[in-house]
Structures are given as structure tokens and as C-alpha cells.
Amino acid sequence: SQPSSITVQGSTYQTDSKWFNVPPNVLSATSRRLHLQKDHPIYITRQIIEASFPGPTFKPYSDLSPVVTTHQNFDSLGFPPDHPGRARSDTYYINGTTLLRTHTSAHQADTFRADESDGYLISADVYRRDAIDSSHYPVFHQMEGARSWDRTKVPNGNIAAAVLKDMKAIPGHGIKVEDPNPPFHPERNPLQEAHHSAAESEAIGRHLKKSLEAMVVDVFSRAKAAAFKADPDFVDEPLQMRWVEAYFPFTSPSWELEVYYAGDWLEVLGCGVVRQDLYINAGVPNKLGWAFGIGIDRIAMLLFRIPDIRLFWSQDERFLSQFAGVSDKLDTLGRFVPFSKYPPSPRDVSFWLPRDGDFHENDFMEIVRGIGGDTVEEVKMFDSFTHPKTGRESRAYRIVYRSWDRTMTGEEANELHEKVRQTLTQKLGVELR
Ligand code: PHE
């Protein structure tokens, strides 16, 4: 049943049977491009984040095809050949060298090569095989930003001074941000000492942090304004942010920015000082700078208080009409008013894993999503044990079927679930219990 070729954004690609793993529902999502659909909450959130990174310094790109090479997505960024992100269980492949980008960083090298401006913003749909719940969907959206300085173009070649001077243009905020880490860590986050002085790298890191903090403060103050509009009794909690150490193969040092929201520290973005190899390989060895990547969907969920990531894919007017006109008038942004939920249909399935031990949970998730589509709200393991004699592992999952758009009958859930059960035995070699 596998197609011999597929067409995405007008280009056709040959599939290969060893690698191809893009199901029809994911393939058809490539044409939706929610980040380009005016008044869609993903589009609005993109506009809001972009407002913190104005032109001409930052040049926006939003029309890059989701089909990239393994080189673009992984090799060009320094991912080692055995990196787990490359596995077919995590990534959608068209053939051995072609895939659906897993992050907007896939375009870093090319954009550094082609772009003459001091910075860029790339917003795009990205694809990952993953769990199924209210905050995970195989397609989501990211924005990548980068800011570079050219040694040959700053006064006296003094990058640190130029960067610190440019920092003055970034709006400040009165919020105290936790940042307990030293600027460098010898193993985890080394200074790229072959290429940068400590003063240069520290200046770039400071510019990066100030830029991203300003963006987050802007996004959350808009969320707050929307909350007040919806509920004048809304109790304002002061915004808290903290920087934590991170690791990405294409930046050093690297950080994540976390925001305290609704009782939890939430990771909102990853960033760092760009590995000089990227600039060198892109033919611009005199440049240096920073890059970040942020997930748009989760920010949109916070901004509008959207409870389920599947709603972004809904064509239901009760959803879409709530955002009409906001793109042209961002200060009319309000909160999403949930329409009534239909009752859930939970169904359980338990099975013995195949004897050869070759079971990837994401394959299971995808079978469920492939059959149930967007009626699957959540898939959650609730029991697992290993048989003391045979050593075989048994797992039990609860699948919650529920549509946002219509009532599902019990029979409909039963039918879907039966199909899931059959497909699991056929495709994954599990033994139903
Ligand atoms: N691409 C990274 C991710 O998806 C985020 C990132 C972008 C980190 C740019 C550093 C620099 O997690």
C-alpha cells in the first residue's frame, strides 16, 4: 500500500520501502500551513513573536518546504551519525536521505549561506513522531531566529563592543531573571576557544538573553491583557523566568529559557552561540552570532488558553471565528472560549510485546492516530509488567476517543478500537491479551 512517490508543495519525491514511514494524515497536513493562514492562532502567535525581531535586521522566511535532506536536518548541524533523533521511530522519512524536517534548524546552514542580512526568522511546520495527548501532535510549528555580526564590518573588528552597543536597542524590563550558570562549562558548554574570545562569546550571550527575555515579556504581557479582558477578576501572577544550561550540537554555549506558568516551570525555547563550523561551512567565516528556536503551538495555547493542540487543526467555525480580525489588530486578542466537549469514549487495550523486543511506542501511537485521526485525544500507558517466568513484557494502554466537532457513538468508538486492535497484531507483532 506504500506509494512509490509522494508530492509535497508541488515537488515529487521517490519513496523507498526501507525508510518511508509518512502516514496519509501527516502527509496531508503538509498542505495546511497554519502559520500562513491569516487569523489562525498559529499565524497570530507568529506575528506576535516576530514583532520582537523587526526588519531590516531580521529577515523573515515562512515559505520553506518541509521536505529536507538528512544533511540539512542533521549532518550540517553536527548531529552524530548515531543520534537517536535520526531513528525511524522518531522521524518521518520519505527515503534514506529525504525527510520531513524535525526542526527549523534544518535551514540554518542554507540561510547563513544565502542571507546577506544581519539576522533572520524562519517560521515553519515541523514533524516528529511522538506521544498522543493534549500537547503533542505529529505536526507543530517552530520559529528559528538568528543574529550575526561580521568581524570585517564592525569598528576595529571589535565584535564584543559592537554587540554590547547593539544591545541598547533592545527594550529592557524590570523583571529579575534567574541565571545561576557560569557563562561557560568546560565539558557541557565550552567556549569555542579556537574561534571566539571569552568577551565576544559573553557579549553575544548577553545580547541573546536580553533579546529573548524582551520577546517573552511582550508575549506574556499580551496574554495577561487578554486574560483581564476575559475576566476582570483575573489574578495577575508576576512573570518569572530562568535560564538553564542546555545542549545542542550546533550551539555552544547553549541555554533554555523557562517561564513559570500555572504552577510549573515551562521550557519555552532553546538557544545558544552558533557553532563557528556552521558559518565556516556556509562560506561566511567572518560572521559570528546567536540562534534560537521556539515552539509556536505551546505559546499559542498559553496566549489564547487553548486546551488541546488538536484544535489548531479543526476547521470548525466555532473555533476559527473566535480569532477573526485579530491579525490586523493584535490588541483585540482575547481568550478562546471553549465550546462544549462531547463525552469521552475511553477504551483499553493490553498486549504482550513481540518476543524479539523490537517495539517502539511511537509506532503504536501512529497506528492509533492513523485509524482514529483527530478523534484520538490521548493514549496513555496505565500498566506494564514482565512475566517472571517467560520474561515477556505486557503493557496496557488507555485510548481516549473524543471528537471536538461531533458526538461519537459508542459503536463508532468500538469500531475504531477493534480496527486498532487488529492492526496492532498485524503490524507490530504484539499478542493481544
Ligand atoms: N532546533 C532546536 C530544537 O528544536 C532549538 C534550537 C534552535 C536550539 C536554535 C538552539 C538554536 O529543539
mmCIF file of N, CA and C in Angstrom, residues 58-175:
data_model
loop_
_atom_site.group_PDB
_atom_site.id
_atom_site.type_symbol
_atom_site.label_atom_id
_atom_site.label_comp_id
_atom_site.label_asym_id
_atom_site.label_seq_id
_atom_site.Cartn_x
_atom_site.Cartn_y
_atom_site.Cartn_z
ATOM 1 N N PHE A 58 16.227 41.659 10.989
ATOM 2 C CA PHE A 58 15.797 40.267 10.882
ATOM 3 C C PHE A 58 14.950 40.091 9.629
ATOM 4 N N LYS A 59 15.375 39.207 8.767
ATOM 5 C CA LYS A 59 14.638 38.973 7.532
ATOM 6 C C LYS A 59 13.744 37.734 7.698
ATOM 7 N N PRO A 60 12.429 37.899 7.501
ATOM 8 C CA PRO A 60 11.539 36.759 7.738
ATOM 9 C C PRO A 60 11.418 35.809 6.549
ATOM 10 N N TYR A 61 11.415 34.520 6.852
ATOM 11 C CA TYR A 61 11.147 33.479 5.859
ATOM 12 C C TYR A 61 10.027 32.602 6.416
ATOM 13 N N SER A 62 9.015 32.318 5.590
ATOM 14 C CA SER A 62 7.946 31.481 6.131
ATOM 15 C C SER A 62 7.416 30.499 5.105
ATOM 16 N N ASP A 63 8.163 30.325 4.020
ATOM 17 C CA ASP A 63 7.637 29.554 2.898
ATOM 18 C C ASP A 63 8.582 28.425 2.472
ATOM 19 N N LEU A 64 9.397 27.934 3.392
ATOM 20 C CA LEU A 64 10.363 26.890 3.018
ATOM 21 C C LEU A 64 9.689 25.520 3.076
ATOM 22 N N SER A 65 9.928 24.695 2.077
ATOM 23 C CA SER A 65 9.296 23.374 2.023
ATOM 24 C C SER A 65 9.701 22.525 3.227
ATOM 25 N N PRO A 66 8.758 21.745 3.745
ATOM 26 C CA PRO A 66 9.086 20.876 4.890
ATOM 27 C C PRO A 66 9.969 19.690 4.517
ATOM 28 N N VAL A 67 10.140 19.435 3.222
ATOM 29 C CA VAL A 67 10.974 18.299 2.814
ATOM 30 C C VAL A 67 12.429 18.757 2.743
ATOM 31 N N VAL A 68 13.282 18.128 3.531
ATOM 32 C CA VAL A 68 14.704 18.479 3.568
ATOM 33 C C VAL A 68 15.530 17.194 3.498
ATOM 34 N N THR A 69 16.826 17.353 3.382
ATOM 35 C CA THR A 69 17.693 16.170 3.350
ATOM 36 C C THR A 69 18.171 15.838 4.765
ATOM 37 N N THR A 70 18.643 14.612 4.936
ATOM 38 C CA THR A 70 19.239 14.251 6.229
ATOM 39 C C THR A 70 20.439 15.159 6.506
ATOM 40 N N HIS A 71 21.099 15.598 5.437
ATOM 41 C CA HIS A 71 22.223 16.508 5.615
ATOM 42 C C HIS A 71 21.748 17.821 6.242
ATOM 43 N N GLN A 72 20.678 18.392 5.677
ATOM 44 C CA GLN A 72 20.190 19.667 6.215
ATOM 45 C C GLN A 72 19.700 19.529 7.652
ATOM 46 N N ASN A 73 18.935 18.463 7.901
ATOM 47 C CA ASN A 73 18.287 18.334 9.205
ATOM 48 C C ASN A 73 19.265 17.922 10.311
ATOM 49 N N PHE A 74 20.280 17.124 9.931
ATOM 50 C CA PHE A 74 21.176 16.554 10.957
ATOM 51 C C PHE A 74 22.662 16.855 10.722
ATOM 52 N N ASP A 75 23.203 16.373 9.587
ATOM 53 C CA ASP A 75 24.665 16.435 9.399
ATOM 54 C C ASP A 75 25.201 17.856 9.438
ATOM 55 N N SER A 76 24.502 18.784 8.736
ATOM 56 C CA SER A 76 25.012 20.156 8.645
ATOM 57 C C SER A 76 25.066 20.810 10.020
ATOM 58 N N LEU A 77 24.315 20.250 10.975
ATOM 59 C CA LEU A 77 24.232 20.834 12.311
ATOM 60 C C LEU A 77 25.126 20.115 13.315
ATOM 61 N N GLY A 78 25.862 19.110 12.826
ATOM 62 C CA GLY A 78 26.782 18.402 13.706
ATOM 63 C C GLY A 78 26.164 17.269 14.511
ATOM 64 N N PHE A 79 24.973 16.815 14.144
ATOM 65 C CA PHE A 79 24.410 15.643 14.827
ATOM 66 C C PHE A 79 25.239 14.418 14.478
ATOM 67 N N PRO A 80 25.687 13.631 15.473
ATOM 68 C CA PRO A 80 26.476 12.434 15.168
ATOM 69 C C PRO A 80 25.630 11.400 14.427
ATOM 70 N N PRO A 81 26.290 10.497 13.675
ATOM 71 C CA PRO A 81 25.563 9.512 12.852
ATOM 72 C C PRO A 81 24.626 8.630 13.671
ATOM 73 N N ASP A 82 24.933 8.409 14.952
ATOM 74 C CA ASP A 82 24.092 7.511 15.749
ATOM 75 C C ASP A 82 23.131 8.273 16.657
ATOM 76 N N HIS A 83 22.890 9.545 16.386
ATOM 77 C CA HIS A 83 21.994 10.323 17.241
ATOM 78 C C HIS A 83 20.579 9.739 17.208
ATOM 79 N N PRO A 84 19.952 9.569 18.391
ATOM 80 C CA PRO A 84 18.638 8.920 18.433
ATOM 81 C C PRO A 84 17.557 9.649 17.637
ATOM 82 N N GLY A 85 17.692 10.963 17.490
ATOM 83 C CA GLY A 85 16.703 11.720 16.724
ATOM 84 C C GLY A 85 16.605 11.275 15.271
ATOM 85 N N ARG A 86 17.635 10.593 14.790
ATOM 86 C CA ARG A 86 17.617 10.150 13.395
ATOM 87 C C ARG A 86 16.790 8.886 13.189
ATOM 88 N N ALA A 87 16.419 8.224 14.281
ATOM 89 C CA ALA A 87 15.753 6.921 14.149
ATOM 90 C C ALA A 87 14.415 7.043 13.426
ATOM 91 N N ARG A 88 14.059 5.994 12.713
ATOM 92 C CA ARG A 88 12.761 5.958 12.033
ATOM 93 C C ARG A 88 11.607 5.992 13.030
ATOM 94 N N SER A 89 11.898 5.624 14.292
ATOM 95 C CA SER A 89 10.833 5.680 15.295
ATOM 96 C C SER A 89 10.528 7.117 15.717
ATOM 97 N N ASP A 90 11.420 8.046 15.406
ATOM 98 C CA ASP A 90 11.227 9.435 15.837
ATOM 99 C C ASP A 90 10.971 10.409 14.696
ATOM 100 N N THR A 91 11.394 10.040 13.496
ATOM 101 C CA THR A 91 11.418 10.985 12.380
ATOM 102 C C THR A 91 10.663 10.413 11.189
ATOM 103 N N TYR A 92 9.999 11.281 10.422
ATOM 104 C CA TYR A 92 9.285 10.852 9.218
ATOM 105 C C TYR A 92 10.210 10.907 8.013
ATOM 106 N N TYR A 93 10.479 9.735 7.455
ATOM 107 C CA TYR A 93 11.356 9.646 6.288
ATOM 108 C C TYR A 93 10.549 9.418 5.012
ATOM 109 N N ILE A 94 11.003 10.026 3.921
ATOM 110 C CA ILE A 94 10.446 9.740 2.597
ATOM 111 C C ILE A 94 11.317 8.679 1.936
ATOM 112 N N ASN A 95 12.625 8.852 2.049
ATOM 113 C CA ASN A 95 13.575 7.803 1.667
ATOM 114 C C ASN A 95 14.822 7.990 2.532
ATOM 115 N N GLY A 96 15.863 7.214 2.261
ATOM 116 C CA GLY A 96 17.024 7.211 3.158
ATOM 117 C C GLY A 96 17.707 8.555 3.342
ATOM 118 N N THR A 97 17.537 9.480 2.387
ATOM 119 C CA THR A 97 18.220 10.767 2.500
ATOM 120 C C THR A 97 17.263 11.960 2.511
ATOM 121 N N THR A 98 15.959 11.676 2.562
ATOM 122 C CA THR A 98 14.965 12.752 2.485
ATOM 123 C C THR A 98 13.944 12.563 3.597
ATOM 124 N N LEU A 99 13.606 13.647 4.279
ATOM 125 C CA LEU A 99 12.693 13.528 5.421
ATOM 126 C C LEU A 99 11.871 14.802 5.584
ATOM 127 N N LEU A 100 10.870 14.722 6.467
ATOM 128 C CA LEU A 100 10.138 15.925 6.856
ATOM 129 C C LEU A 100 10.911 16.555 8.013
ATOM 130 N N ARG A 101 11.276 17.827 7.865
ATOM 131 C CA ARG A 101 12.145 18.462 8.872
ATOM 132 C C ARG A 101 11.573 18.255 10.274
ATOM 133 N N THR A 102 12.485 17.993 11.211
ATOM 134 C CA THR A 102 12.067 17.822 12.605
ATOM 135 C C THR A 102 12.214 19.126 13.382
ATOM 136 N N HIS A 103 12.883 20.102 12.773
ATOM 137 C CA HIS A 103 13.041 21.423 13.403
ATOM 138 C C HIS A 103 13.427 22.439 12.341
ATOM 139 N N THR A 104 13.182 23.699 12.648
ATOM 140 C CA THR A 104 13.521 24.758 11.699
ATOM 141 C C THR A 104 15.033 24.933 11.568
ATOM 142 N N SER A 105 15.795 24.383 12.518
ATOM 143 C CA SER A 105 17.262 24.478 12.406
ATOM 144 C C SER A 105 17.772 23.811 11.133
ATOM 145 N N ALA A 106 16.961 22.966 10.509
ATOM 146 C CA ALA A 106 17.350 22.338 9.240
ATOM 147 C C ALA A 106 17.726 23.387 8.191
ATOM 148 N N HIS A 107 17.266 24.620 8.373
ATOM 149 C CA HIS A 107 17.540 25.662 7.372
ATOM 150 C C HIS A 107 18.653 26.619 7.797
ATOM 151 N N GLN A 108 19.254 26.360 8.951
ATOM 152 C CA GLN A 108 20.301 27.285 9.429
ATOM 153 C C GLN A 108 21.434 27.438 8.423
ATOM 154 N N ALA A 109 22.026 26.318 8.043
ATOM 155 C CA ALA A 109 23.233 26.386 7.203
ATOM 156 C C ALA A 109 22.935 27.113 5.891
ATOM 157 N N ASP A 110 21.822 26.739 5.244
ATOM 158 C CA ASP A 110 21.482 27.361 3.954
ATOM 159 C C ASP A 110 21.198 28.849 4.107
ATOM 160 N N THR A 111 20.534 29.198 5.212
ATOM 161 C CA THR A 111 20.179 30.596 5.381
ATOM 162 C C THR A 111 21.422 31.430 5.701
ATOM 163 N N PHE A 112 22.330 30.884 6.482
ATOM 164 C CA PHE A 112 23.596 31.597 6.706
ATOM 165 C C PHE A 112 24.323 31.812 5.378
ATOM 166 N N ARG A 113 24.256 30.795 4.505
ATOM 167 C CA ARG A 113 24.951 30.877 3.224
ATOM 168 C C ARG A 113 24.323 31.921 2.315
ATOM 169 N N ALA A 114 22.986 31.944 2.264
ATOM 170 C CA ALA A 114 22.287 32.752 1.264
ATOM 171 C C ALA A 114 21.962 34.157 1.735
ATOM 172 N N ASP A 115 21.837 34.318 3.041
ATOM 173 C CA ASP A 115 21.257 35.557 3.530
ATOM 174 C C ASP A 115 22.327 36.607 3.773
ATOM 175 N N GLU A 116 22.102 37.810 3.258
ATOM 176 C CA GLU A 116 23.068 38.886 3.407
ATOM 177 C C GLU A 116 22.772 39.755 4.616
ATOM 178 N N SER A 117 21.584 39.574 5.192
ATOM 179 C CA SER A 117 21.207 40.482 6.277
ATOM 180 C C SER A 117 21.843 40.046 7.589
ATOM 181 N N ASP A 118 21.601 40.832 8.639
ATOM 182 C CA ASP A 118 22.258 40.571 9.923
ATOM 183 C C ASP A 118 21.545 39.500 10.731
ATOM 184 N N GLY A 119 20.358 39.125 10.259
ATOM 185 C CA GLY A 119 19.620 38.132 11.026
ATOM 186 C C GLY A 119 18.467 37.590 10.213
ATOM 187 N N TYR A 120 17.854 36.558 10.723
ATOM 188 C CA TYR A 120 16.693 36.009 10.031
ATOM 189 C C TYR A 120 15.722 35.393 11.017
ATOM 190 N N LEU A 121 14.519 35.185 10.527
ATOM 191 C CA LEU A 121 13.484 34.467 11.272
ATOM 192 C C LEU A 121 12.881 33.470 10.308
ATOM 193 N N ILE A 122 12.802 32.223 10.729
ATOM 194 C CA ILE A 122 12.200 31.204 9.876
ATOM 195 C C ILE A 122 11.018 30.626 10.636
ATOM 196 N N SER A 123 9.817 30.721 10.081
ATOM 197 C CA SER A 123 8.722 30.013 10.753
ATOM 198 C C SER A 123 8.215 28.933 9.827
ATOM 199 N N ALA A 124 7.875 27.800 10.403
ATOM 200 C CA ALA A 124 7.564 26.648 9.573
ATOM 201 C C ALA A 124 6.896 25.548 10.390
ATOM 202 N N ASP A 125 6.227 24.662 9.649
ATOM 203 C CA ASP A 125 5.679 23.443 10.219
ATOM 204 C C ASP A 125 6.812 22.424 10.363
ATOM 205 N N VAL A 126 6.850 21.709 11.473
ATOM 206 C CA VAL A 126 7.863 20.673 11.699
ATOM 207 C C VAL A 126 7.173 19.383 12.133
ATOM 208 N N TYR A 127 7.873 18.272 11.984
ATOM 209 C CA TYR A 127 7.232 16.949 12.061
ATOM 210 C C TYR A 127 8.013 16.027 12.971
ATOM 211 N N ARG A 128 7.329 15.427 13.937
ATOM 212 C CA ARG A 128 8.008 14.442 14.796
ATOM 213 C C ARG A 128 7.032 13.352 15.207
ATOM 214 N N ARG A 129 7.506 12.138 15.169
ATOM 215 C CA ARG A 129 6.709 11.034 15.697
ATOM 216 C C ARG A 129 6.782 11.123 17.218
ATOM 217 N N ASP A 130 5.621 11.059 17.860
ATOM 218 C CA ASP A 130 5.630 11.314 19.304
ATOM 219 C C ASP A 130 4.388 10.735 19.969
ATOM 220 N N ALA A 131 4.283 10.990 21.259
ATOM 221 C CA ALA A 131 3.137 10.531 22.048
ATOM 222 C C ALA A 131 1.856 11.248 21.606
ATOM 223 N N ILE A 132 0.726 10.785 22.132
ATOM 224 C CA ILE A 132 -0.552 11.437 21.822
ATOM 225 C C ILE A 132 -1.169 11.937 23.121
ATOM 226 N N ASP A 133 -1.259 13.265 23.245
ATOM 227 C CA ASP A 133 -2.002 13.869 24.358
ATOM 228 C C ASP A 133 -2.313 15.308 23.991
ATOM 229 N N SER A 134 -2.805 16.083 24.974
ATOM 230 C CA SER A 134 -3.320 17.413 24.633
ATOM 231 C C SER A 134 -2.228 18.370 24.160
ATOM 232 N N SER A 135 -0.949 18.046 24.402
ATOM 233 C CA SER A 135 0.089 18.974 23.950
ATOM 234 C C SER A 135 1.035 18.377 22.904
ATOM 235 N N HIS A 136 0.729 17.166 22.422
ATOM 236 C CA HIS A 136 1.584 16.559 21.383
ATOM 237 C C HIS A 136 0.782 16.213 20.142
ATOM 238 N N TYR A 137 1.312 16.626 19.010
ATOM 239 C CA TYR A 137 0.694 16.333 17.726
ATOM 240 C C TYR A 137 1.857 16.104 16.765
ATOM 241 N N PRO A 138 1.723 15.202 15.778
ATOM 242 C CA PRO A 138 2.898 14.900 14.941
ATOM 243 C C PRO A 138 3.383 16.086 14.106
ATOM 244 N N VAL A 139 2.554 17.094 13.983
ATOM 245 C CA VAL A 139 2.948 18.301 13.258
ATOM 246 C C VAL A 139 2.815 19.472 14.219
ATOM 247 N N PHE A 140 3.850 20.299 14.311
ATOM 248 C CA PHE A 140 3.702 21.529 15.076
ATOM 249 C C PHE A 140 4.531 22.607 14.386
ATOM 250 N N HIS A 141 4.689 23.744 15.008
ATOM 251 C CA HIS A 141 5.302 24.885 14.326
ATOM 252 C C HIS A 141 6.415 25.458 15.175
ATOM 253 N N GLN A 142 7.480 25.860 14.511
ATOM 254 C CA GLN A 142 8.595 26.482 15.221
ATOM 255 C C GLN A 142 8.976 27.783 14.547
ATOM 256 N N MET A 143 9.590 28.643 15.342
ATOM 257 C CA MET A 143 10.245 29.797 14.757
ATOM 258 C C MET A 143 11.705 29.754 15.163
ATOM 259 N N GLU A 144 12.562 29.938 14.165
ATOM 260 C CA GLU A 144 14.007 29.947 14.364
ATOM 261 C C GLU A 144 14.451 31.381 14.145
ATOM 262 N N GLY A 145 15.305 31.877 14.986
ATOM 263 C CA GLY A 145 15.838 33.216 14.762
ATOM 264 C C GLY A 145 17.337 33.195 14.910
ATOM 265 N N ALA A 146 18.023 34.045 14.157
ATOM 266 C CA ALA A 146 19.464 34.162 14.326
ATOM 267 C C ALA A 146 19.876 35.611 14.127
ATOM 268 N N ARG A 147 20.960 35.989 14.800
ATOM 269 C CA ARG A 147 21.515 37.340 14.671
ATOM 270 C C ARG A 147 23.017 37.180 14.545
ATOM 271 N N SER A 148 23.569 37.758 13.490
ATOM 272 C CA SER A 148 25.006 37.602 13.242
ATOM 273 C C SER A 148 25.707 38.952 13.127
ATOM 274 N N TRP A 149 26.974 38.942 13.460
ATOM 275 C CA TRP A 149 27.826 40.112 13.257
ATOM 276 C C TRP A 149 29.032 39.687 12.425
ATOM 277 N N ASP A 150 29.505 40.600 11.584
ATOM 278 C CA ASP A 150 30.621 40.287 10.699
ATOM 279 C C ASP A 150 31.871 41.017 11.220
ATOM 280 N N ARG A 151 32.909 40.233 11.509
ATOM 281 C CA ARG A 151 34.141 40.823 12.063
ATOM 282 C C ARG A 151 34.721 41.920 11.180
ATOM 283 N N THR A 152 34.526 41.752 9.876
ATOM 284 C CA THR A 152 35.147 42.715 8.962
ATOM 285 C C THR A 152 34.305 43.990 8.837
ATOM 286 N N LYS A 153 33.106 43.978 9.460
ATOM 287 C CA LYS A 153 32.227 45.140 9.277
ATOM 288 C C LYS A 153 31.974 45.943 10.542
ATOM 289 N N VAL A 154 32.507 45.492 11.679
ATOM 290 C CA VAL A 154 32.308 46.273 12.897
ATOM 291 C C VAL A 154 33.554 47.122 13.145
ATOM 292 N N PRO A 155 33.392 48.293 13.816
ATOM 293 C CA PRO A 155 34.539 49.177 14.043
ATOM 294 C C PRO A 155 35.703 48.441 14.718
ATOM 295 N N ASN A 156 36.897 48.563 14.159
ATOM 296 C CA ASN A 156 38.131 47.940 14.672
ATOM 297 C C ASN A 156 38.033 46.429 14.821
ATOM 298 N N GLY A 157 37.074 45.810 14.165
ATOM 299 C CA GLY A 157 36.902 44.365 14.303
ATOM 300 C C GLY A 157 36.495 43.955 15.709
ATOM 301 N N ASN A 158 36.033 44.935 16.513
ATOM 302 C CA ASN A 158 35.716 44.653 17.922
ATOM 303 C C ASN A 158 34.260 44.185 18.066
ATOM 304 N N ILE A 159 34.093 42.872 17.947
ATOM 305 C CA ILE A 159 32.758 42.289 17.992
ATOM 306 C C ILE A 159 32.086 42.565 19.343
ATOM 307 N N ALA A 160 32.817 42.320 20.434
ATOM 308 C CA ALA A 160 32.200 42.470 21.758
ATOM 309 C C ALA A 160 31.627 43.872 21.926
ATOM 310 N N ALA A 161 32.403 44.877 21.534
ATOM 311 C CA ALA A 161 31.926 46.257 21.692
ATOM 312 C C ALA A 161 30.699 46.506 20.811
ATOM 313 N N ALA A 162 30.742 45.995 19.590
ATOM 314 C CA ALA A 162 29.621 46.219 18.664
ATOM 315 C C ALA A 162 28.346 45.558 19.182
ATOM 316 N N VAL A 163 28.499 44.347 19.711
ATOM 317 C CA VAL A 163 27.334 43.607 20.202
ATOM 318 C C VAL A 163 26.722 44.329 21.399
ATOM 319 N N LEU A 164 27.588 44.765 22.324
ATOM 320 C CA LEU A 164 27.076 45.441 23.522
ATOM 321 C C LEU A 164 26.417 46.771 23.150
ATOM 322 N N LYS A 165 26.931 47.415 22.130
ATOM 323 C CA LYS A 165 26.313 48.664 21.676
ATOM 324 C C LYS A 165 24.922 48.378 21.097
ATOM 325 N N ASP A 166 24.827 47.320 20.285
ATOM 326 C CA ASP A 166 23.533 46.961 19.695
ATOM 327 C C ASP A 166 22.510 46.539 20.758
ATOM 328 N N MET A 167 23.007 46.107 21.889
ATOM 329 C CA MET A 167 22.117 45.660 22.954
ATOM 330 C C MET A 167 21.232 46.787 23.472
ATOM 331 N N LYS A 168 21.732 48.033 23.326
ATOM 332 C CA LYS A 168 20.969 49.172 23.861
ATOM 333 C C LYS A 168 19.631 49.340 23.168
ATOM 334 N N ALA A 169 19.518 48.822 21.950
ATOM 335 C CA ALA A 169 18.267 48.986 21.205
ATOM 336 C C ALA A 169 17.168 48.025 21.683
ATOM 337 N N ILE A 170 17.540 47.041 22.498
ATOM 338 C CA ILE A 170 16.552 46.042 22.932
ATOM 339 C C ILE A 170 15.824 46.579 24.162
ATOM 340 N N PRO A 171 14.474 46.541 24.152
ATOM 341 C CA PRO A 171 13.766 47.061 25.321
ATOM 342 C C PRO A 171 14.115 46.295 26.593
ATOM 343 N N GLY A 172 14.267 47.032 27.687
ATOM 344 C CA GLY A 172 14.553 46.388 28.967
ATOM 345 C C GLY A 172 13.261 46.020 29.682
ATOM 346 N N HIS A 173 13.399 45.371 30.809
ATOM 347 C CA HIS A 173 12.226 45.028 31.616
ATOM 348 C C HIS A 173 12.697 44.993 33.052
ATOM 349 N N GLY A 174 11.773 45.173 34.002
ATOM 350 C CA GLY A 174 12.214 45.236 35.403
ATOM 351 C C GLY A 174 12.200 43.901 36.114
ATOM 352 N N ILE A 175 12.128 42.831 35.347
ATOM 353 C CA ILE A 175 11.929 41.521 35.973
ATOM 354 C C ILE A 175 13.271 40.866 36.271
#
